[in-house]
CSV table of C-alpha atoms and ligand atoms in Angstrom, one decimal:
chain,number,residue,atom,x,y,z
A,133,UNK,CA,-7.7,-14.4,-3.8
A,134,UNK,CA,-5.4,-17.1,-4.2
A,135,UNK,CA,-1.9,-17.2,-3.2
A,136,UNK,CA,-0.3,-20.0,-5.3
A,137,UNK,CA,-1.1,-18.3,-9.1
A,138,UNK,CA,0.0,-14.6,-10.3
A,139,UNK,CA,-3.5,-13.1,-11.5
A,140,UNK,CA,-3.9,-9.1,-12.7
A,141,UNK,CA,-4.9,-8.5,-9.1
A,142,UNK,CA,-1.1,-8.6,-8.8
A,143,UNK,CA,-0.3,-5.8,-11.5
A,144,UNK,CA,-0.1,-2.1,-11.2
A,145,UNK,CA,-1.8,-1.7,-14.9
A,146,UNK,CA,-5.2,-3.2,-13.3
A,147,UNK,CA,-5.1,-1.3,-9.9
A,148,UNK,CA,-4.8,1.7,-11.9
A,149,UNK,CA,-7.0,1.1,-14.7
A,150,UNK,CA,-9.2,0.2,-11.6
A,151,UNK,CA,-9.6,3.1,-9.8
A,152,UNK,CA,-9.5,5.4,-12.9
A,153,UNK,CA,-13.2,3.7,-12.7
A,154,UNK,CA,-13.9,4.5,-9.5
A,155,UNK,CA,-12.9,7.9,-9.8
A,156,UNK,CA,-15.0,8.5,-12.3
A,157,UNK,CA,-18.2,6.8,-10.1
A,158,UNK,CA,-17.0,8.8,-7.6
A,159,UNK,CA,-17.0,11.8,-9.5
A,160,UNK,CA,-20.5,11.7,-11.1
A,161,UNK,CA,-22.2,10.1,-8.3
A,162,UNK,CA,-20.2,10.0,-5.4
A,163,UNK,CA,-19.6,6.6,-4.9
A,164,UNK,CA,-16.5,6.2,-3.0
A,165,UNK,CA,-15.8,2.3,-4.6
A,166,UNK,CA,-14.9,-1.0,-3.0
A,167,UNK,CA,-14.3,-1.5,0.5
A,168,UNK,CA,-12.1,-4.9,0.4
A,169,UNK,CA,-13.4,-7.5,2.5
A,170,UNK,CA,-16.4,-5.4,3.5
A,171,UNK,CA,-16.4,-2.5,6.5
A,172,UNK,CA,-17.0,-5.0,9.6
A,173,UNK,CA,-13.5,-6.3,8.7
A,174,UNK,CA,-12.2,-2.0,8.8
A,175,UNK,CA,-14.3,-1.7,11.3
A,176,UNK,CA,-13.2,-4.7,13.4
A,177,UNK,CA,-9.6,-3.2,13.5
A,178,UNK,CA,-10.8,0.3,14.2
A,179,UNK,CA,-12.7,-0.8,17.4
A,180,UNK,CA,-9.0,-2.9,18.4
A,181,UNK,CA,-7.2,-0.2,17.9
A,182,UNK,CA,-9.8,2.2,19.8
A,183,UNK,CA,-9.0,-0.5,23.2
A,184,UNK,CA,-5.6,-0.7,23.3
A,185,UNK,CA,-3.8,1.6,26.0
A,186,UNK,CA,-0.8,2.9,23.9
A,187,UNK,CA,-2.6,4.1,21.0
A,188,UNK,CA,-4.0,7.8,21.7
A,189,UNK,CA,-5.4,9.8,18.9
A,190,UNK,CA,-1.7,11.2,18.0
A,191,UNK,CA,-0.8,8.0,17.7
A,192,UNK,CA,0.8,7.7,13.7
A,193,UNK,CA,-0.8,5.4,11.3
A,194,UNK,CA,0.3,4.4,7.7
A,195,UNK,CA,-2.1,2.8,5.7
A,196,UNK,CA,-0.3,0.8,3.2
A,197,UNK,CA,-2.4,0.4,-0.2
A,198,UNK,CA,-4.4,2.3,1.1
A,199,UNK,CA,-6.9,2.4,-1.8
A,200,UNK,CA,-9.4,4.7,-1.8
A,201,UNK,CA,-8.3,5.1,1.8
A,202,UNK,CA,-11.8,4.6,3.8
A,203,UNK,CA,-10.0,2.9,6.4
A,204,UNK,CA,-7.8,6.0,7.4
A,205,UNK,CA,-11.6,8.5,7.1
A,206,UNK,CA,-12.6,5.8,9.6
A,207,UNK,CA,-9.8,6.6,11.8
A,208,UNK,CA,-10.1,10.4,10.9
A,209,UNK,CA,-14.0,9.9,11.9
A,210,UNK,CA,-12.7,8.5,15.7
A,211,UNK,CA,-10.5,11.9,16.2
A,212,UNK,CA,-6.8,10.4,14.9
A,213,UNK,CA,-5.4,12.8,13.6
A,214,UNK,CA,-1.5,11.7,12.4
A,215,UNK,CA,-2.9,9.6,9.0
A,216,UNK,CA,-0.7,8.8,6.7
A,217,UNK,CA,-2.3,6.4,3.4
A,218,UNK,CA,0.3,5.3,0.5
A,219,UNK,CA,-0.7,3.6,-2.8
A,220,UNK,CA,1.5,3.0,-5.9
A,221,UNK,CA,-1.7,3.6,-8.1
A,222,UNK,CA,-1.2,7.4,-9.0
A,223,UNK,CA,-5.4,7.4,-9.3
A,224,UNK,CA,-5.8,5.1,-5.9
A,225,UNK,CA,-4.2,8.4,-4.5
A,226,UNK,CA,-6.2,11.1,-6.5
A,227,UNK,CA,-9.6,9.5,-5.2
A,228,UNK,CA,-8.4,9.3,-1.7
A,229,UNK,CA,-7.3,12.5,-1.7
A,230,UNK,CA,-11.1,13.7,-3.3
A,231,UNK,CA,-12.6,11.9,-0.5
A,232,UNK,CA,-10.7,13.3,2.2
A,233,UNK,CA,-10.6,16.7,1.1
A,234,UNK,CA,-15.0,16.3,0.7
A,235,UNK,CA,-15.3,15.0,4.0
A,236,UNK,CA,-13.0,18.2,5.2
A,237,UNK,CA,-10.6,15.2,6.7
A,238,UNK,CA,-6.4,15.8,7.3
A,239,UNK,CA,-4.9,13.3,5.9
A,240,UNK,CA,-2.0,13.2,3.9
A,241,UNK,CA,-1.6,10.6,1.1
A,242,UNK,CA,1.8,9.7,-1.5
A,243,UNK,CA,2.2,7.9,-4.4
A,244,UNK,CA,4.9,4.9,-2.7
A,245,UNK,CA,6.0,1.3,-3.9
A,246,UNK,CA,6.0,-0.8,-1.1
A,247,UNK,CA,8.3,-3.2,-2.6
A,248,UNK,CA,10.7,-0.7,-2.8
A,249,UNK,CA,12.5,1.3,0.0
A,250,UNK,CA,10.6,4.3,1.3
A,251,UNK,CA,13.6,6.4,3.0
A,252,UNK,CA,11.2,9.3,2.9
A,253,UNK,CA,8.2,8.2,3.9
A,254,UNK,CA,9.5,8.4,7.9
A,255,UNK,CA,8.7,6.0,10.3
A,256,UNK,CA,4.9,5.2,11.8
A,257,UNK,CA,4.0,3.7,15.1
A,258,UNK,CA,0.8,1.8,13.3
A,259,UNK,CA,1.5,0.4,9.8
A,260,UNK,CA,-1.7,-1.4,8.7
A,261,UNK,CA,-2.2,-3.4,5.6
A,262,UNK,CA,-5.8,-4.7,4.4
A,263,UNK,CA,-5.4,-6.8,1.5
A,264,UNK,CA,-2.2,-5.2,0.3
A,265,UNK,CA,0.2,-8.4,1.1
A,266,UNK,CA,-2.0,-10.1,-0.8
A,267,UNK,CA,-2.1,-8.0,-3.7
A,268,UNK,CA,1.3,-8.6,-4.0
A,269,UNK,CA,1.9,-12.0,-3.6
A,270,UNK,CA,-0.3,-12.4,-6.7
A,271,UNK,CA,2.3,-10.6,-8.8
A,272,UNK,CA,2.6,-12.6,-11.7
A,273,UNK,CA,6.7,-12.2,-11.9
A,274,UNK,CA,8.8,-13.1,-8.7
A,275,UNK,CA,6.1,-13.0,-6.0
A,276,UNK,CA,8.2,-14.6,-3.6
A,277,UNK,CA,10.8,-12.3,-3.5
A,278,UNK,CA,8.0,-9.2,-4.1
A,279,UNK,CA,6.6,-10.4,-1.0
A,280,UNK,CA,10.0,-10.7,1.0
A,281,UNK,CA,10.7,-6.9,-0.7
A,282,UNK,CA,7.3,-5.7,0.8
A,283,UNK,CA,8.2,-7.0,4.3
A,284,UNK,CA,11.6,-5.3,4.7
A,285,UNK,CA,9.9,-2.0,3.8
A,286,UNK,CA,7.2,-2.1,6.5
A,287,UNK,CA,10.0,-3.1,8.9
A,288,UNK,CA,11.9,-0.3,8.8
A,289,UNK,CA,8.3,1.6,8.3
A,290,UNK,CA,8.0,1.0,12.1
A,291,UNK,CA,9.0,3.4,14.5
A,292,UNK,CA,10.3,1.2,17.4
A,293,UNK,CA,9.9,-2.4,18.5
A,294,UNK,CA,6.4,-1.9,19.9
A,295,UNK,CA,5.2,-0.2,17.1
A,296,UNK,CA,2.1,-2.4,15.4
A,297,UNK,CA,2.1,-3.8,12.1
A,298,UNK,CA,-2.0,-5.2,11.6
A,299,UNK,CA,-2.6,-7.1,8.8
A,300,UNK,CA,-5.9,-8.4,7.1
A,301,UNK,CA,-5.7,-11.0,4.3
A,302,UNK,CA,-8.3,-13.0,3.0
A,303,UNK,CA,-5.4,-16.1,0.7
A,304,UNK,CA,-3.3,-16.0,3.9
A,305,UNK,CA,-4.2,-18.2,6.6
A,306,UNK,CA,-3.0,-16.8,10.4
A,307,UNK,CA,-0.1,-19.9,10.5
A,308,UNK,CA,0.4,-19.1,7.0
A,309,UNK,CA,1.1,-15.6,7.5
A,310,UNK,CA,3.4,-16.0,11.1
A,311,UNK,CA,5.2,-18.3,8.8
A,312,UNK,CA,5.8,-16.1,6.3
A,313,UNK,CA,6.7,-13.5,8.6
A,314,UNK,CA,9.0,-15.1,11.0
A,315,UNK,CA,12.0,-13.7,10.0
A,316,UNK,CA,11.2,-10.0,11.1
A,317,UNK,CA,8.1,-10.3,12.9
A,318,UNK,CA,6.5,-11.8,15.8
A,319,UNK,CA,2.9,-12.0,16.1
A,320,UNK,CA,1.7,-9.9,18.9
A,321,UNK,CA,-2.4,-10.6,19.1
A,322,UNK,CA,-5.2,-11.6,16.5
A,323,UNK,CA,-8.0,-9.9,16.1
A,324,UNK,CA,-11.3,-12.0,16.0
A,325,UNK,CA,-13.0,-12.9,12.5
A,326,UNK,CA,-15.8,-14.3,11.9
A,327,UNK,CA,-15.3,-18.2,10.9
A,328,UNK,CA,-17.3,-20.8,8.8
A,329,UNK,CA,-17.5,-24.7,9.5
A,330,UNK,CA,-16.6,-27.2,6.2
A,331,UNK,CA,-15.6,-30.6,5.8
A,332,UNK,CA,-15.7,-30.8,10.0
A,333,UNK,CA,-13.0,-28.0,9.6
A,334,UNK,CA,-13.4,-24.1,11.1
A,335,UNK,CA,-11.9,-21.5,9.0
A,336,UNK,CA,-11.9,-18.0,9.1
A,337,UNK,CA,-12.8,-15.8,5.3
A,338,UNK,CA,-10.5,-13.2,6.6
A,339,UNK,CA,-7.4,-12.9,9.1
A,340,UNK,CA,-6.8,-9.6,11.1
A,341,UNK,CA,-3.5,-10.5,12.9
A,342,UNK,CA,-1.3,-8.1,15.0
A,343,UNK,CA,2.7,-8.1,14.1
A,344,UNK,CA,5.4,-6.6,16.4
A,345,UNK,CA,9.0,-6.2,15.3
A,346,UNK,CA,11.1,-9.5,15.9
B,458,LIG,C1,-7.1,-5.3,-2.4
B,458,LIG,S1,-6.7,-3.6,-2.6
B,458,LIG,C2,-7.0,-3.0,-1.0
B,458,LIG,C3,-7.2,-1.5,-0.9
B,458,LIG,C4,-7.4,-1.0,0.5
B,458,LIG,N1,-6.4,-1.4,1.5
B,458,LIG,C5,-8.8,-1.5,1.1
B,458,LIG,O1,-8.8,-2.3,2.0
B,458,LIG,O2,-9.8,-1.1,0.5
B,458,LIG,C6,-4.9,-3.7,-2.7
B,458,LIG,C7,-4.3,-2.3,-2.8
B,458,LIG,O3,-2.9,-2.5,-2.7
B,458,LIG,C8,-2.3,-1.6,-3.7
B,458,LIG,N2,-0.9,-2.1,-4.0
B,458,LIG,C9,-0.7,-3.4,-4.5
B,458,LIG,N3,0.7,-3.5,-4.6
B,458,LIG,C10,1.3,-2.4,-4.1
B,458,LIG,C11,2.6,-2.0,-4.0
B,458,LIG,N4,3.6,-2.8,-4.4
B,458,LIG,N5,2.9,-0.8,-3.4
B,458,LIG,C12,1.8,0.0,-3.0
B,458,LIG,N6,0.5,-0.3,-3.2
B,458,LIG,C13,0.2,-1.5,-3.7
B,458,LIG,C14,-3.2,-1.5,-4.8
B,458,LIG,O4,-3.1,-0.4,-5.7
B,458,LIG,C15,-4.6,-1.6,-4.1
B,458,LIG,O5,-5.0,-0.3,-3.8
């Protein structure tokens, strides 16, 4: 992804048209769809969030874009069992929901704009984005303040001031993204990704950074 252009990556018409697909893989043959930036990067946060000493299995977790929600029947696999996955794509949500209820996994999903304010959604002590920030900052009309929109939500999405907010993005770089979220956020830990050598430079393909409220 790219974070300068808009692209259709950035529009609700192609992430529902999208998994209106997938559902229908899923439905004739099971196929649960796209994992974004593959299951080492899930699993990478999984296995963070397994060693840290405040997080128990009643720890709550909101999954925002959640997709087709395989990172949350990751979480539901390790024993969690407060999971909570949002998605504005009304089908994003359907094929969660058939994935959870197949695997006999508790876990509660809502259609929810993230770039506008969720009153009702409560408030989480994990919310955890993979690729959902950069979704949105490929909207193709006013990304800048979509993305500004998107950050006061998960703010008040947070429980208390040591409450989590995890983030993976593959078109933000880890500066990039403590940049962008100065204002409300300061970053807490980064999780190790793999990283690539070019041009004498070392770059990571994806970011998994940890946010705490400012
Ligand atoms: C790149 S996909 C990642 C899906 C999932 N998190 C994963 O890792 O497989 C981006 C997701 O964000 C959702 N999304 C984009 N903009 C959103 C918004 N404003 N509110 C809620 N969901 C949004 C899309 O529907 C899509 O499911």
């Amino acid at each position: 992804m790219d974070n300068e252009h808009g692209s259709e990556l950035g529009t609700q018409e192609y992430w529902e048209s999208s998994y209106n697909r997938e559902i229908r893989n899923y439905k004739s043959h099971g196929d649960v769809g796209e994992i974004w930036f593959d299951e080492d990067s899930q699993q990478r946060v999984i296995d963070w969030l397994l060693k840290q000493e405040e997080i128990c299995k009643q720890t709550t977790v909101l999954d925002v874009g959640c997709g087709n929600g395989m990172f949350l029947v990751g979480l539901a696999n390790e024993g969690f069992s407060q999971l909570t996955g949002v998605d504005y794509s009304p089908k994003a949500v359907e094929l969660a929901q058939n994935i959870a209820q197949d695997n006999n996994l508790s876990i509660t999903y809502k259609v929810a704009d993230l770039t506008q304010l969720q009153n009702e959604l409560g408030t989480f002590d994990v919310v955890h984005d993979k690729g959902t920030f950069d979704a949105i900052s490929l909207c193709p009309d006013n990304p800048k303040e979509k993305r500004a929109l998107y950050l006061t939500t998960v703010e008040k999405l947070l429980r208390t001031a040591d409450s989590l907010f995890i983030i993976t993005s593959c078109n933000w770089t880890e500066e990039e993204l403590a940049t962008n979220f100065g204002e409300k956020f300061v970053r807490h830990h980064t999780i190790p990704t793999p990283t690539f050598k070019f041009g004498g430079k070392v770059g990571n393909v994806v970011t998994s950074v940890v946010f705490k409220k400012l």
